[in-house]
Amino acid sequence: MHPRILLLGEAPGDQEVKQGRPFMGPSGKELDRWLASLGLTREGIYITGVVNSRPFSIGKTGRKRDRRPNQTEVKRSAAMFDWELGQFPGILLVPMGNASLQRLLGNHAKIGELHGQLLERPIQQFDKATNSFRFTKEKRKIFPLYHPSYSKRFKNMQSIVDADSRKLKQIITNKI
């Protein structure tokens, strides 16, 4: 497998668990739209998430509701996430949303400040011995995007999301 980019999400949701594939719910439709605008297909990318099991809470109706993964869940999945990123050195990392951006760059990183910018920085890796994250010596190219579900919920962000997508297409096309 030789993906053009690595898309980094948060965690599987209800539909992803049921179908066994990433981004299969409403945000998956938005992701497919983005990919088409980039001239990519799911076969040309690699998708993973910060957490590889569904984090949920039980709502007032007694049904499972997706929620953001907590730090314990992020650490539990860290070895696999780090291994996956290590399989693709030099490939552009595209974190979608705060969860994946903060897993790479630390909790100070905010998608609202960094979206649509090509960054080159060390990323966090989990150190099992200390049960904490440390930054790598090597730098990785990172292009943060808002999560597809964000632009689905907040239609006023669509022009910003589309502008970021056009920048990403330039980067992919120019192989920066």
XYZ file of C-alpha atoms in Angstrom:
176
model
C 0.000 0.000 0.000
C 1.306 3.407 -1.007
C -1.206 6.026 0.170
C -0.946 9.656 -0.912
C -2.052 10.908 2.523
C -2.883 9.551 5.976
C -6.256 10.751 7.241
C -6.416 10.731 11.022
C -9.790 10.693 12.708
C -10.973 10.400 16.267
C -12.621 7.017 16.840
C -15.151 4.712 15.241
C -18.776 5.637 15.718
C -21.903 3.523 15.589
C -21.965 3.046 11.807
C -18.242 2.336 11.614
C -18.572 -0.386 14.240
C -21.560 -1.930 12.449
C -19.917 -1.869 9.013
C -16.297 -2.418 10.030
C -14.974 0.492 7.944
C -14.043 4.070 8.824
C -16.261 7.039 8.040
C -19.423 5.191 7.071
C -21.984 7.490 8.689
C -23.049 10.996 7.638
C -19.494 12.330 8.000
C -18.390 9.622 5.560
C -20.523 11.181 2.850
C -18.811 14.504 3.491
C -15.403 12.788 3.462
C -16.211 11.208 0.091
C -17.113 14.660 -1.237
C -13.753 15.999 -0.015
C -11.862 13.108 -1.546
C -13.579 13.617 -4.893
C -12.623 17.310 -4.838
C -9.013 16.239 -4.179
C -9.052 13.728 -7.015
C -8.630 10.874 -4.523
C -10.537 7.748 -3.608
C -10.564 5.784 -0.373
C -8.254 3.270 -2.054
C -5.586 5.976 -2.487
C -5.444 6.991 1.165
C -4.980 5.394 4.566
C -7.482 6.167 7.317
C -6.963 5.505 11.006
C -8.126 6.933 14.289
C -6.637 7.986 17.583
C -8.756 5.338 19.308
C -9.617 2.016 17.713
C -12.730 1.175 19.733
C -15.961 3.116 20.030
C -16.132 5.494 23.014
C -19.716 5.972 24.097
C -21.911 6.981 26.979
C -25.456 5.932 27.759
C -27.922 8.719 27.038
C -31.141 9.557 28.872
C -33.066 7.276 26.533
C -30.801 4.334 27.421
C -29.137 4.327 23.996
C -25.411 4.546 23.306
C -24.156 7.989 22.304
C -20.745 8.633 20.752
C -18.403 10.799 22.794
C -14.870 12.085 22.579
C -12.271 9.540 23.768
C -10.725 10.180 27.164
C -6.991 10.106 27.888
C -7.075 6.513 29.166
C -8.649 5.366 25.890
C -6.160 7.375 23.842
C -3.252 5.789 25.724
C -4.759 2.306 25.352
C -4.737 2.719 21.554
C -1.443 4.632 21.366
C 0.871 1.741 20.476
C -1.230 0.777 17.460
C -1.638 4.391 16.323
C 2.125 5.012 16.601
C 2.853 1.773 14.734
C 0.467 2.742 11.924
C 2.075 6.160 11.488
C 5.501 4.516 11.527
C 4.555 2.364 8.538
C 4.275 5.460 6.344
C 7.295 7.714 6.919
C 7.282 10.832 4.798
C 3.569 10.607 3.990
C 1.513 13.717 4.765
C -0.513 13.427 7.987
C -3.974 14.984 7.790
C -5.552 15.134 11.250
C -9.262 15.850 11.043
C -10.425 17.660 14.157
C -8.980 18.384 17.579
C -8.712 14.804 18.843
C -6.243 13.676 16.189
C -4.468 17.042 16.020
C -3.895 17.031 19.779
C -2.737 13.424 19.717
C -0.013 14.516 17.290
C 0.934 17.934 18.691
C -0.287 18.013 22.308
C -3.318 19.489 24.021
C -2.264 23.073 23.302
C -2.866 22.545 19.555
C -6.267 23.806 18.395
C -7.851 23.032 15.051
C -9.379 26.527 14.884
C -5.878 28.039 14.909
C -4.001 25.506 12.763
C -6.466 24.273 10.113
C -5.426 24.751 6.520
C -1.728 25.248 7.304
C 1.123 23.005 6.240
C 3.144 22.310 9.378
C 6.393 20.432 9.832
C 6.838 19.424 13.447
C 7.814 16.586 15.755
C 4.819 14.490 16.773
C 3.940 12.804 20.027
C 4.588 9.107 20.566
C 3.499 7.142 23.578
C 6.177 5.982 26.021
C 4.775 2.949 27.809
C 7.535 3.024 30.468
C 6.483 6.483 31.662
C 2.810 6.207 30.633
C 3.148 9.544 28.883
C 3.690 11.094 25.480
C 7.029 12.360 24.196
C 7.858 14.246 21.038
C 9.850 12.517 18.319
C 13.141 13.906 17.083
C 11.972 13.620 13.494
C 9.539 16.104 12.033
C 6.448 15.106 10.069
C 4.451 17.128 7.562
C 0.980 17.810 8.923
C -2.022 19.503 7.317
C -4.875 19.857 9.852
C -8.483 19.953 8.672
C -11.782 20.351 10.441
C -13.523 17.012 10.965
C -16.102 16.201 8.254
C -18.875 16.072 10.865
C -18.048 19.659 11.876
C -18.725 21.045 8.433
C -21.913 18.970 8.241
C -23.191 20.487 11.500
C -21.988 24.042 10.918
C -22.900 25.005 7.364
C -21.399 28.484 7.826
C -17.962 26.786 7.952
C -18.341 25.211 4.501
C -16.412 27.959 2.667
C -13.495 27.643 5.123
C -13.497 23.854 4.839
C -13.582 24.085 1.043
C -10.701 26.600 1.032
C -8.648 24.242 3.219
C -9.460 21.405 0.821
C -8.199 23.463 -2.139
C -4.929 24.129 -0.270
C -4.567 20.423 0.440
C -5.125 19.648 -3.237
C -2.297 22.049 -4.154
C -0.003 20.337 -1.655
C -0.864 16.860 -2.952
C -0.531 17.964 -6.582
C 2.826 19.666 -5.978
C 4.002 16.857 -3.665
C 5.351 19.419 -1.218
